Tab-separated table of C-alpha atoms in Angstrom:
chain	number	residue	atom	x	y	z
A	1	MET	CA	9.449	-27.345	-3.692
A	2	GLN	CA	10.304	-30.652	-2.630
A	3	SER	CA	12.093	-31.425	0.722
A	4	GLN	CA	15.673	-32.813	0.295
A	5	ALA	CA	15.115	-35.439	2.902
A	6	GLU	CA	13.066	-38.412	2.456
A	7	PRO	CA	9.561	-37.367	3.647
A	8	ARG	CA	8.280	-39.748	6.287
A	9	ALA	CA	4.696	-40.840	5.596
A	10	ASN	CA	3.458	-39.357	8.808
A	11	ARG	CA	5.462	-36.164	8.978
A	12	ARG	CA	3.853	-32.903	8.048
A	13	GLU	CA	5.581	-31.109	5.392
A	14	ARG	CA	7.198	-27.868	6.485
A	15	LEU	CA	5.811	-24.648	4.995
A	16	GLU	CA	9.098	-23.804	3.440
A	17	ASP	CA	8.601	-27.182	1.500
A	18	VAL	CA	5.202	-26.474	-0.014
A	19	LEU	CA	3.808	-23.799	-2.470
A	20	VAL	CA	1.973	-21.372	-0.413
A	21	VAL	CA	-0.281	-18.903	-2.383
A	22	ASP	CA	-1.888	-16.249	-0.143
A	23	THR	CA	-4.952	-15.194	-1.750
A	24	ASP	CA	-5.730	-12.085	0.147
A	25	VAL	CA	-3.067	-9.514	1.177
A	26	HIS	CA	-3.525	-5.717	1.368
A	27	VAL	CA	-1.649	-2.812	-0.058
A	28	HIS	CA	-2.189	0.606	1.625
A	29	GLU	CA	-3.443	3.178	-0.625
A	30	THR	CA	-4.098	6.792	0.366
A	31	PRO	CA	-5.501	9.893	-1.429
A	32	GLY	CA	-1.959	11.279	-1.860
A	33	ALA	CA	-0.539	8.031	-3.312
A	34	LEU	CA	-3.361	7.933	-5.993
A	35	LEU	CA	-2.969	11.594	-6.886
A	36	ASP	CA	-0.894	11.168	-9.956
A	37	TYR	CA	-2.992	8.382	-11.268
A	38	CYS	CA	-6.112	10.105	-10.999
A	39	ASP	CA	-8.080	12.085	-13.742
A	40	LEU	CA	-9.292	15.593	-13.442
A	41	PRO	CA	-11.405	16.907	-11.813
A	42	TRP	CA	-11.230	14.070	-9.436
A	43	ARG	CA	-7.490	14.646	-8.739
A	44	LYS	CA	-8.428	17.966	-7.133
A	45	ALA	CA	-10.815	16.006	-4.709
A	46	LEU	CA	-7.847	13.889	-3.693
A	47	GLU	CA	-5.598	17.089	-3.287
A	48	ALA	CA	-8.300	18.416	-0.937
A	49	ILE	CA	-8.013	15.375	1.543
A	50	LYS	CA	-4.517	14.311	1.136
A	51	ASP	CA	-3.308	16.077	4.195
A	52	ILE	CA	-6.155	15.072	6.503
A	53	PRO	CA	-4.536	13.005	9.303
A	54	GLU	CA	-5.278	9.395	8.413
A	55	ARG	CA	-7.488	7.259	10.566
A	56	TYR	CA	-7.446	3.615	9.820
A	57	LEU	CA	-9.764	2.600	7.000
A	58	ASP	CA	-11.637	5.716	7.677
A	59	ILE	CA	-10.973	8.691	5.606
A	60	PRO	CA	-13.605	11.140	4.771
A	61	GLY	CA	-14.208	11.385	0.935
A	62	PHE	CA	-12.268	8.373	0.426
A	63	SER	CA	-13.211	5.527	2.772
A	64	PRO	CA	-15.835	6.872	4.992
A	65	GLY	CA	-16.947	5.240	8.146
A	66	GLU	CA	-15.202	3.647	11.055
A	67	SER	CA	-14.406	0.096	10.790
A	68	ILE	CA	-12.373	-1.033	14.033
A	69	GLY	CA	-14.646	-0.394	17.057
A	70	GLY	CA	-15.252	3.277	16.984
A	71	TYR	CA	-18.859	2.877	17.984
A	72	GLN	CA	-17.894	1.665	21.358
A	73	ALA	CA	-15.621	2.545	24.285
A	74	LYS	CA	-11.968	2.182	23.320
A	75	TRP	CA	-10.002	0.279	25.904
A	76	PRO	CA	-6.177	0.408	26.164
A	77	THR	CA	-4.630	-2.510	24.234
A	78	GLY	CA	-1.271	-3.841	22.967
A	79	HIS	CA	-3.041	-5.272	19.823
A	80	SER	CA	-1.471	-3.816	16.596
A	81	TYR	CA	-4.824	-2.931	15.126
A	82	THR	CA	-3.515	-0.803	12.447
A	83	ARG	CA	-0.655	-2.516	10.709
A	84	MET	CA	-0.121	-1.480	7.104
A	85	VAL	CA	2.131	-2.210	4.380
A	86	LEU	CA	3.518	0.720	2.332
A	87	THR	CA	5.751	-0.688	-0.262
A	88	ARG	CA	6.227	-3.770	-2.335
A	89	GLU	CA	9.685	-4.484	-0.860
A	90	GLN	CA	8.047	-4.186	2.572
A	91	MET	CA	5.393	-6.733	1.464
A	92	ARG	CA	7.863	-9.116	0.098
A	93	LEU	CA	9.983	-9.314	3.255
A	94	GLU	CA	6.813	-9.734	5.402
A	95	LEU	CA	5.292	-12.452	3.164
A	96	ASP	CA	8.812	-14.219	3.315
A	97	GLU	CA	8.291	-14.436	7.216
A	98	LEU	CA	4.896	-16.076	6.420
A	99	HIS	CA	6.510	-18.532	4.081
A	100	VAL	CA	4.380	-17.013	1.292
A	101	ASN	CA	5.310	-17.803	-2.219
A	102	LEU	CA	2.764	-15.886	-4.303
A	103	ALA	CA	0.386	-13.411	-3.019
A	104	ILE	CA	-2.862	-11.743	-4.582
A	105	LEU	CA	-3.052	-7.892	-3.575
A	106	PHE	CA	-6.280	-6.228	-2.410
A	107	PRO	CA	-6.691	-2.600	-1.284
A	108	ASP	CA	-7.148	-1.188	2.261
A	109	ASN	CA	-9.252	1.860	1.966
A	110	LEU	CA	-11.125	0.955	-1.133
A	111	LEU	CA	-12.594	-1.965	0.643
A	112	LYS	CA	-15.401	0.686	1.198
A	113	LEU	CA	-15.524	1.959	-2.496
A	114	ALA	CA	-19.169	0.731	-2.608
A	115	VAL	CA	-20.144	2.924	0.150
A	116	LEU	CA	-19.453	6.248	-1.733
A	117	THR	CA	-22.678	7.661	-2.942
A	118	GLN	CA	-21.600	8.884	-6.170
A	119	ASP	CA	-20.891	7.223	-9.472
A	120	GLU	CA	-18.116	8.966	-11.568
A	121	TYR	CA	-15.937	9.715	-8.398
A	122	PRO	CA	-15.589	6.125	-7.242
A	123	ALA	CA	-15.202	5.105	-10.880
A	124	ALA	CA	-12.293	7.505	-11.155
A	125	LEU	CA	-10.778	6.268	-7.728
A	126	ALA	CA	-10.923	2.629	-9.109
A	127	ARG	CA	-9.160	3.602	-12.422
A	128	ALA	CA	-6.554	5.516	-10.315
A	129	TYR	CA	-6.014	2.566	-7.913
A	130	ASN	CA	-5.848	0.019	-10.649
A	131	ALA	CA	-3.015	2.051	-12.611
A	132	TRP	CA	-1.275	2.746	-9.220
A	133	LEU	CA	-1.430	-0.959	-8.218
A	134	VAL	CA	0.026	-2.179	-11.515
A	135	ASP	CA	2.679	0.480	-11.502
A	136	GLN	CA	3.826	0.376	-7.727
A	137	TRP	CA	3.064	-2.985	-6.520
A	138	CYS	CA	2.477	-5.901	-8.905
A	139	GLU	CA	5.698	-7.644	-9.664
A	140	PRO	CA	5.444	-11.201	-10.814
A	141	ALA	CA	9.065	-11.901	-10.291
A	142	LEU	CA	8.453	-10.993	-6.500
A	143	GLY	CA	5.340	-13.100	-6.499
A	144	LEU	CA	3.004	-10.151	-6.122
A	145	LEU	CA	-0.084	-10.272	-8.285
A	146	GLY	CA	-2.852	-7.773	-8.406
A	147	ALA	CA	-6.555	-7.760	-8.422
A	148	ILE	CA	-8.123	-4.698	-10.118
A	149	VAL	CA	-11.198	-3.141	-8.421
A	150	ALA	CA	-14.547	-3.124	-10.160
A	151	CYS	CA	-16.514	0.003	-9.383
A	152	PRO	CA	-20.073	-1.171	-8.648
A	153	GLN	CA	-21.445	2.255	-9.099
A	154	LEU	CA	-20.528	2.420	-12.802
A	155	PRO	CA	-20.363	-0.969	-14.121
A	156	GLU	CA	-19.751	-0.020	-17.724
A	157	ASP	CA	-16.610	1.751	-16.555
A	158	ALA	CA	-15.598	-1.194	-14.553
A	159	ALA	CA	-16.088	-3.468	-17.527
A	160	ARG	CA	-13.789	-1.079	-19.573
A	161	GLU	CA	-11.163	-1.307	-16.734
A	162	ILE	CA	-11.398	-5.218	-16.958
A	163	GLU	CA	-10.771	-5.079	-20.678
A	164	ARG	CA	-7.946	-2.648	-20.282
A	165	TYR	CA	-6.090	-5.264	-17.920
A	166	ALA	CA	-7.374	-8.376	-19.549
A	167	ASP	CA	-4.009	-9.534	-20.786
A	168	ASP	CA	-1.771	-7.947	-18.299
A	169	PRO	CA	0.459	-10.475	-16.717
A	170	ARG	CA	0.412	-8.608	-13.462
A	171	ILE	CA	-3.374	-8.736	-12.957
A	172	VAL	CA	-5.011	-11.945	-12.118
A	173	GLY	CA	-8.455	-11.120	-10.827
A	174	VAL	CA	-11.268	-8.526	-10.394
A	175	TYR	CA	-12.150	-7.566	-6.817
A	176	LEU	CA	-15.910	-6.814	-6.233
A	177	PRO	CA	-16.319	-4.667	-3.158
A	178	CYS	CA	-19.142	-6.041	-0.933
A	179	ALA	CA	-19.274	-3.689	2.106
A	180	GLY	CA	-22.557	-1.637	1.563
A	181	VAL	CA	-22.993	-2.721	-2.043
A	182	ASP	CA	-26.596	-1.997	-3.236
A	183	PRO	CA	-28.025	-3.762	-4.927
A	184	LEU	CA	-26.248	-6.976	-4.095
A	185	TRP	CA	-23.721	-8.480	-6.562
A	186	GLY	CA	-25.509	-10.774	-9.106
A	187	HIS	CA	-27.840	-7.987	-10.123
A	188	ARG	CA	-28.288	-7.732	-13.846
A	189	ARG	CA	-26.957	-4.245	-13.695
A	190	TYR	CA	-23.467	-5.820	-13.072
A	191	ASP	CA	-23.691	-8.008	-16.098
A	192	PRO	CA	-21.117	-5.906	-17.985
A	193	ILE	CA	-18.578	-6.761	-15.194
A	194	HIS	CA	-19.413	-10.615	-15.212
A	195	ARG	CA	-19.160	-10.636	-18.956
A	196	ALA	CA	-15.944	-8.785	-19.189
A	197	ALA	CA	-14.297	-10.796	-16.496
A	198	GLU	CA	-15.461	-14.117	-17.928
A	199	ALA	CA	-14.245	-12.901	-21.451
A	200	ALA	CA	-10.900	-11.991	-19.874
A	201	GLY	CA	-10.550	-15.283	-17.918
A	202	LEU	CA	-10.177	-13.433	-14.759
A	203	PRO	CA	-11.987	-14.516	-11.435
A	204	VAL	CA	-14.282	-12.104	-9.479
A	205	LEU	CA	-13.337	-11.906	-6.105
A	206	LEU	CA	-15.935	-11.152	-3.256
A	207	HIS	CA	-14.311	-9.225	-0.411
A	208	SER	CA	-16.227	-7.327	2.358
A	209	VAL	CA	-15.138	-5.199	5.286
A	210	THR	CA	-16.879	-4.139	8.428
A	211	VAL	CA	-19.142	-1.090	7.849
A	212	THR	CA	-21.993	0.410	9.782
A	213	HIS	CA	-24.277	0.931	7.100
A	214	PRO	CA	-27.971	0.582	7.264
A	215	VAL	CA	-28.276	-1.895	4.443
A	216	TYR	CA	-29.050	-5.482	4.455
A	217	PRO	CA	-27.085	-7.548	5.286
A	218	PHE	CA	-25.066	-5.373	7.457
A	219	ASN	CA	-27.434	-3.615	9.892
A	220	ASN	CA	-24.336	-3.077	12.093
A	221	HIS	CA	-26.142	-0.288	13.899
A	222	GLY	CA	-27.944	-2.806	15.968
A	223	PHE	CA	-24.812	-4.362	17.605
A	224	ASP	CA	-23.387	-3.108	20.942
A	225	THR	CA	-19.918	-4.582	20.121
A	226	GLU	CA	-17.374	-4.884	17.556
A	227	LEU	CA	-17.257	-8.533	18.044
A	228	GLY	CA	-20.764	-8.787	16.713
A	229	ARG	CA	-20.154	-6.149	14.054
A	230	HIS	CA	-16.970	-7.809	12.804
A	231	ALA	CA	-18.118	-11.473	13.147
A	232	LEU	CA	-21.110	-10.989	10.953
A	233	SER	CA	-20.762	-8.244	8.640
A	234	HIS	CA	-17.985	-10.046	6.474
A	235	THR	CA	-19.601	-13.400	6.499
A	236	PHE	CA	-23.289	-12.154	6.015
A	237	SER	CA	-21.941	-9.965	3.295
A	238	ILE	CA	-20.389	-12.794	1.356
A	239	MET	CA	-23.335	-15.250	2.037
A	240	ALA	CA	-25.828	-12.584	0.769
A	241	ASN	CA	-23.884	-11.728	-2.320
A	242	LEU	CA	-23.200	-15.345	-3.138
A	243	THR	CA	-26.872	-16.084	-2.628
A	244	HIS	CA	-27.862	-13.384	-4.869
A	245	MET	CA	-25.403	-14.448	-7.753
A	246	VAL	CA	-26.690	-18.047	-7.600
A	247	THR	CA	-30.402	-16.961	-7.398
A	248	THR	CA	-30.094	-14.389	-10.239
A	249	GLY	CA	-28.631	-16.965	-12.486
A	250	VAL	CA	-25.007	-15.807	-12.705
A	251	PRO	CA	-23.574	-19.437	-12.773
A	252	VAL	CA	-25.907	-20.235	-15.775
A	253	ARG	CA	-25.463	-16.831	-17.660
A	254	PHE	CA	-21.710	-16.833	-17.059
A	255	PRO	CA	-20.697	-20.474	-16.862
A	256	GLU	CA	-16.921	-19.995	-17.329
A	257	LEU	CA	-16.789	-17.145	-14.606
A	258	ARG	CA	-14.785	-18.164	-11.617
A	259	ILE	CA	-15.774	-16.791	-8.308
A	260	GLY	CA	-13.982	-16.591	-5.027
A	261	SER	CA	-14.979	-15.477	-1.595
A	262	PHE	CA	-12.677	-13.835	0.972
A	263	GLU	CA	-12.336	-12.942	4.619
A	264	ALA	CA	-15.401	-14.817	5.634
A	265	GLY	CA	-14.005	-17.998	7.021
A	266	ILE	CA	-15.364	-21.218	5.695
A	267	THR	CA	-17.747	-22.975	8.329
A	268	TRP	CA	-20.683	-21.361	6.887
A	269	VAL	CA	-20.263	-22.743	3.516
A	270	PRO	CA	-21.931	-26.104	4.205
A	271	PHE	CA	-24.701	-24.179	5.927
A	272	LEU	CA	-25.549	-21.991	2.967
A	273	MET	CA	-25.233	-24.942	0.486
A	274	ASN	CA	-27.743	-27.057	2.700
A	275	ARG	CA	-30.034	-23.966	3.271
A	276	LEU	CA	-30.329	-23.128	-0.360
A	277	ASP	CA	-30.740	-26.648	-1.430
A	278	LYS	CA	-33.562	-26.999	1.041
A	279	GLU	CA	-35.398	-23.885	-0.286
A	280	TYR	CA	-34.900	-25.087	-3.792
A	281	LEU	CA	-37.135	-28.029	-2.976
A	282	GLU	CA	-40.019	-25.776	-2.471
A	283	LYS	CA	-39.152	-22.673	-4.567
A	284	ARG	CA	-37.476	-23.939	-7.689
A	285	ARG	CA	-39.721	-21.939	-9.789
A	286	ASP	CA	-38.058	-18.793	-8.508
A	287	VAL	CA	-34.952	-19.936	-10.269
A	288	PRO	CA	-36.077	-21.756	-13.262
A	289	PHE	CA	-32.703	-21.206	-14.738
A	290	LEU	CA	-30.929	-23.595	-12.333
A	291	THR	CA	-31.157	-27.025	-13.490
A	292	GLU	CA	-29.201	-28.118	-10.577
A	293	ARG	CA	-29.528	-27.631	-6.818
A	294	PRO	CA	-27.813	-24.428	-5.694
A	295	SER	CA	-24.981	-26.382	-3.967
A	296	HIS	CA	-24.113	-27.654	-7.330
A	297	TYR	CA	-23.114	-24.143	-8.447
A	298	LEU	CA	-21.585	-23.144	-5.096
A	299	LYS	CA	-19.290	-26.058	-5.239
A	300	ARG	CA	-17.767	-24.574	-8.591
A	301	TYR	CA	-16.604	-21.648	-6.630
A	302	PHE	CA	-13.537	-21.045	-4.416
A	303	TYR	CA	-13.494	-20.243	-0.566
A	304	ALA	CA	-10.563	-18.657	1.221
A	305	THR	CA	-9.931	-19.741	4.751
A	306	GLN	CA	-9.277	-16.563	6.441
A	307	PRO	CA	-10.162	-15.762	9.343
A	308	VAL	CA	-9.973	-19.486	9.612
A	309	GLU	CA	-12.024	-20.878	12.426
A	310	GLU	CA	-10.123	-22.446	15.221
A	311	PRO	CA	-12.249	-25.098	16.995
A	312	GLU	CA	-10.688	-26.771	19.880
A	313	ASP	CA	-10.382	-29.945	17.715
A	314	LEU	CA	-8.889	-28.891	14.327
A	315	ALA	CA	-10.068	-32.073	12.927
A	316	ASP	CA	-13.467	-30.363	12.768
A	317	MET	CA	-12.095	-28.141	10.171
A	318	ALA	CA	-11.288	-31.141	8.001
A	319	LYS	CA	-14.763	-32.345	8.494
A	320	VAL	CA	-16.219	-28.974	7.489
A	321	ILE	CA	-14.068	-28.996	4.220
A	322	GLU	CA	-15.221	-32.475	3.679
A	323	LEU	CA	-18.904	-31.229	4.102
A	324	PHE	CA	-18.720	-28.871	1.164
A	325	ASP	CA	-16.451	-31.042	-1.102
A	326	GLY	CA	-13.909	-28.252	-0.491
A	327	GLU	CA	-10.843	-30.409	-1.309
A	328	ASP	CA	-10.446	-28.579	-4.525
A	329	SER	CA	-12.030	-25.200	-3.799
A	330	THR	CA	-10.588	-24.152	-0.460
A	331	VAL	CA	-7.678	-21.670	-0.598
A	332	PHE	CA	-5.363	-20.246	1.785
A	333	ALA	CA	-5.335	-16.419	2.634
A	334	SER	CA	-3.603	-14.678	5.389
A	335	ASP	CA	-5.078	-11.258	5.066
A	336	TRP	CA	-1.673	-9.844	5.859
A	337	PRO	CA	-1.126	-7.076	7.540
A	338	HIS	CA	-4.680	-6.725	9.026
A	339	HIS	CA	-5.452	-7.221	12.653
A	340	ASP	CA	-7.075	-10.630	12.150
A	341	PHE	CA	-4.547	-12.130	9.728
A	342	ASP	CA	-3.822	-15.914	9.741
A	343	HIS	CA	-0.328	-17.475	9.624
A	344	PRO	CA	-0.440	-20.348	7.163
A	345	MET	CA	0.657	-22.594	9.948
A	346	LYS	CA	-2.777	-22.702	11.374
A	347	VAL	CA	-4.220	-23.849	8.204
A	348	ALA	CA	-1.286	-26.372	7.884
A	349	GLN	CA	-2.313	-27.740	11.331
A	350	ILE	CA	-5.692	-28.990	10.102
A	351	PRO	CA	-5.405	-32.728	9.836
A	352	LEU	CA	-5.785	-33.112	6.123
A	353	ALA	CA	-4.034	-35.735	3.898
A	354	PRO	CA	-0.634	-34.287	2.593
A	355	GLU	CA	-1.961	-33.993	-1.027
A	356	VAL	CA	-5.019	-32.052	0.286
A	357	ARG	CA	-3.018	-29.906	2.251
A	358	ARG	CA	-0.852	-28.921	-0.474
A	359	LYS	CA	-3.985	-28.138	-2.530
A	360	VAL	CA	-5.400	-25.870	0.205
A	361	LEU	CA	-2.101	-24.173	0.772
A	362	GLY	CA	-1.450	-23.331	-2.779
A	363	GLU	CA	-2.495	-25.471	-5.761
A	364	ASN	CA	-6.130	-24.769	-5.627
A	365	ALA	CA	-5.443	-21.036	-5.866
A	366	LEU	CA	-3.426	-21.594	-9.112
A	367	ARG	CA	-6.560	-22.751	-10.787
A	368	LEU	CA	-8.768	-19.862	-9.243
A	369	PHE	CA	-6.279	-17.297	-10.499
A	370	GLY	CA	-5.325	-19.106	-13.678
A	371	ILE	CA	-1.459	-18.886	-12.944
A	372	ASP	CA	1.283	-21.495	-12.636
A	373	ALA	CA	3.430	-21.971	-9.574
A	374	SER	CA	5.834	-18.997	-10.729
A	375	GLY	CA	2.816	-16.736	-11.045
A	376	ARG	CA	2.629	-16.607	-14.922
A	377	ARG	CA	-0.906	-16.405	-16.278
A	378	THR	CA	-1.729	-19.591	-18.146
B	1	MET	CA	13.704	-30.074	33.922
B	2	THR	CA	15.582	-31.569	36.654
B	3	SER	CA	14.017	-32.344	39.957
B	4	ASP	CA	16.749	-30.681	41.927
B	5	ALA	CA	16.050	-26.958	41.587
B	6	HIS	CA	19.460	-25.747	42.465
B	7	GLU	CA	21.097	-27.789	39.473
B	8	ARG	CA	18.945	-25.782	36.970
B	9	PRO	CA	21.006	-23.342	35.142
B	10	VAL	CA	20.664	-19.750	35.858
B	11	HIS	CA	21.055	-17.004	33.179
B	12	ARG	CA	21.798	-13.351	33.873
B	13	VAL	CA	19.441	-11.196	32.080
B	14	GLY	CA	20.209	-7.591	33.294
B	15	ARG	CA	20.169	-5.349	36.339
B	16	LEU	CA	17.399	-4.610	38.493
B	17	ALA	CA	17.411	-1.012	37.329
B	18	ASP	CA	16.859	-2.290	33.844
B	19	PHE	CA	13.301	-3.495	34.749
B	20	PRO	CA	11.675	-0.399	36.555
B	21	PRO	CA	7.984	-1.004	37.786
B	22	GLY	CA	5.323	-0.915	34.998
B	23	THR	CA	7.643	-1.879	32.326
B	24	HIS	CA	8.710	-5.008	30.616
B	25	ARG	CA	11.322	-6.078	28.050
B	26	VAL	CA	12.199	-9.096	25.991
B	27	VAL	CA	15.316	-10.894	26.700
B	28	GLU	CA	17.032	-13.819	24.852
B	29	VAL	CA	18.238	-16.686	26.829
B	30	GLY	CA	19.946	-19.306	24.616
B	31	LYS	CA	17.231	-20.088	21.877
B	32	ARG	CA	14.477	-18.717	24.228
B	33	SER	CA	12.819	-15.363	23.851
B	34	ILE	CA	11.371	-14.435	27.288
B	35	GLY	CA	9.385	-11.320	28.433
B	36	VAL	CA	10.352	-10.026	31.872
B	37	PHE	CA	7.878	-7.882	33.577
B	38	ASN	CA	8.056	-5.709	36.603
B	39	ILE	CA	4.408	-5.378	37.974
B	40	LYS	CA	4.125	-3.106	41.046
B	41	GLY	CA	7.759	-4.076	42.140
B	42	VAL	CA	7.496	-7.910	41.518
B	43	LEU	CA	9.042	-9.484	38.545
B	44	HIS	CA	7.633	-12.113	36.299
B	45	ALA	CA	8.708	-13.923	33.171
B	46	ILE	CA	6.730	-15.641	30.485
B	47	PRO	CA	7.654	-16.897	27.003
B	48	ASN	CA	7.659	-14.239	24.179
B	49	LEU	CA	5.413	-16.594	22.160
B	50	CYS	CA	1.909	-16.689	21.949
B	51	PRO	CA	0.613	-20.391	21.473
B	52	HIS	CA	-2.400	-19.193	19.324
B	53	GLN	CA	-0.362	-18.498	16.180
B	54	THR	CA	3.226	-17.963	17.563
B	55	GLY	CA	2.893	-14.323	17.739
B	56	PRO	CA	5.567	-12.220	19.619
B	57	LEU	CA	3.489	-11.864	22.767
B	58	CYS	CA	5.758	-9.756	24.877
B	59	GLU	CA	6.579	-7.261	22.186
B	60	SER	CA	3.374	-5.595	23.123
B	61	PRO	CA	4.138	-1.982	23.961
B	62	ALA	CA	2.660	-1.866	27.433
B	63	THR	CA	0.664	-3.997	29.831
B	64	THR	CA	-2.888	-2.998	30.506
B	65	GLY	CA	-5.795	-4.182	32.727
B	66	THR	CA	-8.767	-6.056	31.358
B	67	LEU	CA	-12.470	-6.132	31.766
B	68	SER	CA	-14.436	-8.635	33.946
B	69	ALA	CA	-18.139	-9.025	34.377
B	70	THR	CA	-19.707	-11.173	36.930
B	71	LYS	CA	-22.950	-11.824	38.613
B	72	GLU	CA	-21.713	-9.789	41.563
B	73	SER	CA	-21.308	-6.859	39.234
B	74	ASP	CA	-24.750	-7.408	37.692
B	75	TRP	CA	-22.990	-8.548	34.493
B	76	ARG	CA	-21.606	-4.812	33.979
B	77	PRO	CA	-17.996	-4.532	33.093
B	78	GLU	CA	-15.343	-3.686	35.719
B	79	TRP	CA	-11.660	-2.980	35.165
B	80	VAL	CA	-9.541	-5.543	36.756
B	81	HIS	CA	-5.877	-6.783	36.899
B	82	ASP	CA	-4.642	-3.276	36.063
B	83	GLY	CA	-1.101	-3.513	34.602
B	84	GLU	CA	-1.075	-7.161	34.645
B	85	ILE	CA	-2.392	-8.214	31.272
B	86	VAL	CA	-0.278	-8.407	28.207
B	87	ILE	CA	-1.937	-8.535	24.868
B	88	CYS	CA	-0.447	-10.101	21.869
B	89	PRO	CA	0.208	-7.651	19.066
B	90	TRP	CA	-0.732	-10.248	16.542
B	91	HIS	CA	-4.352	-11.006	17.264
B	92	GLY	CA	-5.190	-9.403	20.681
B	93	MET	CA	-5.064	-12.654	22.861
B	94	GLU	CA	-4.958	-11.501	26.574
B	95	TYR	CA	-2.821	-13.187	29.021
B	96	HIS	CA	-2.528	-12.556	32.903
B	97	VAL	CA	1.306	-12.154	33.384
B	98	PRO	CA	1.664	-13.320	37.062
B	99	THR	CA	-0.204	-16.656	36.221
B	100	GLY	CA	0.316	-17.136	32.605
B	101	GLN	CA	-3.345	-17.671	32.327
B	102	CYS	CA	-4.875	-16.967	28.758
B	103	LEU	CA	-8.194	-15.216	29.386
B	104	ALA	CA	-9.957	-16.386	25.991
B	105	TRP	CA	-8.851	-20.117	26.278
B	106	PRO	CA	-9.269	-21.338	29.912
B	107	ASN	CA	-7.159	-24.462	29.050
B	108	ILE	CA	-4.065	-22.433	28.102
B	109	ARG	CA	-1.697	-21.441	30.769
B	110	LEU	CA	1.835	-20.112	29.865
B	111	ARG	CA	4.719	-21.456	31.795
B	112	THR	CA	6.133	-18.997	33.995
B	113	TYR	CA	9.947	-18.729	34.681
B	114	GLU	CA	11.485	-18.452	38.016
B	115	LEU	CA	13.513	-15.196	38.483
B	116	VAL	CA	16.229	-14.788	40.810
B	117	VAL	CA	17.458	-11.426	42.149
B	118	GLU	CA	20.872	-11.222	43.834
B	119	HIS	CA	22.854	-8.062	44.476
B	120	ASP	CA	20.736	-6.117	41.970
B	121	VAL	CA	21.266	-8.680	39.208
B	122	VAL	CA	18.298	-10.273	37.691
B	123	SER	CA	18.597	-14.032	36.507
B	124	ILE	CA	16.306	-16.460	35.089
B	125	ARG	CA	16.439	-20.122	36.322
B	126	LEU	CA	15.517	-22.438	33.573
């Protein structure tokens, strides 16, 4: 991965010359695609909705609820709001354009799995998705690695899924759906998932999506605009779920469990650490199992950059990373092909030391997912 | 850019009929990719490159207008610049084509290229 030319000390390495691990890209799963992978009787439910004209991240009985501005006036735009990737070959070609070497696959529609009100049905969807993902998408030789989805409505079943894929070379993480999850991740009812992931050596990956769901921390029904809904629903969800994980003692009960945060940006990380540390001074007895300040535990976890904040002076972002000791815990993500994806060049433009830039663009993610630079699990 | 405008090279990009009002096309001039717009009968040209994250700005399917709200409108939205706004397909950043002005970032103004129409032939003067 080294450039042929002698690198000048002050020259920024080209993206082509560094390892870029994209920790969050999205495949497009539909009811029809999952049919053959789904158990009866739930397969019948997928058959019943497979021909419904698809609306983006909004399929009744599958991914209910508008996610891209359907609660407000729709103005004409040239913005490609509904890009999707339908095959692994398409994904590989498009990731080549972004100079991405390895990518971790997340779902599209099942970002809303936690919103479904039943137990057995979302569990069947999760099993079908996981089997489809491994069969149709994951290909280490193409640099495409998968995160299986854990169904929060049926934690024991999710734990069995983690055990099923524990040693699969194509699976490198467990995705925890955050949109609408109730109770928040960290609750002891999810311990089978935490335990299985820790035992499998697989990180758990917190990822939300915009839902208008009258459950803390979304409360999106209160916003007039998609700007408000979208800006806060991802970030508040991740902040709430991480706060609950730390304050319910997940880091001490599962000390080897690696945790990653996705699609929430990173500027809130110093805020959350400082805020929780301040609360800890007064309310330590609420969390007597924590022997260190909350920030101590949060610093063990990983934070994906997308949607990376873009202050006028990008040096501010270097400062933000420094504020949470993020040199070893910040990981690049593009969120391709979604409307708010980041090209890695924007993260590469942050004025970081060359070795830190390489860590953020790729090397830190290898530790998060327990893989080597060729995508092999270590 | 030389100070003598007449010495700047002129590149033919098509016939006037190739650019009907209300449409735009991306043309290649050397290594440059340029969007040529016909807005209400007047031709405009801007780079097909969004300075935000290098998205293909002018591959947007159609120009639109945009919303403005001022004290005079009692801070209520008004539809303005109809047909004069191009929106980047990558991240939705808006630009006013005739001026190159980026709406979200006031300090960004795209360069605009000079267009020459002679005998129904459209050229860009670089």
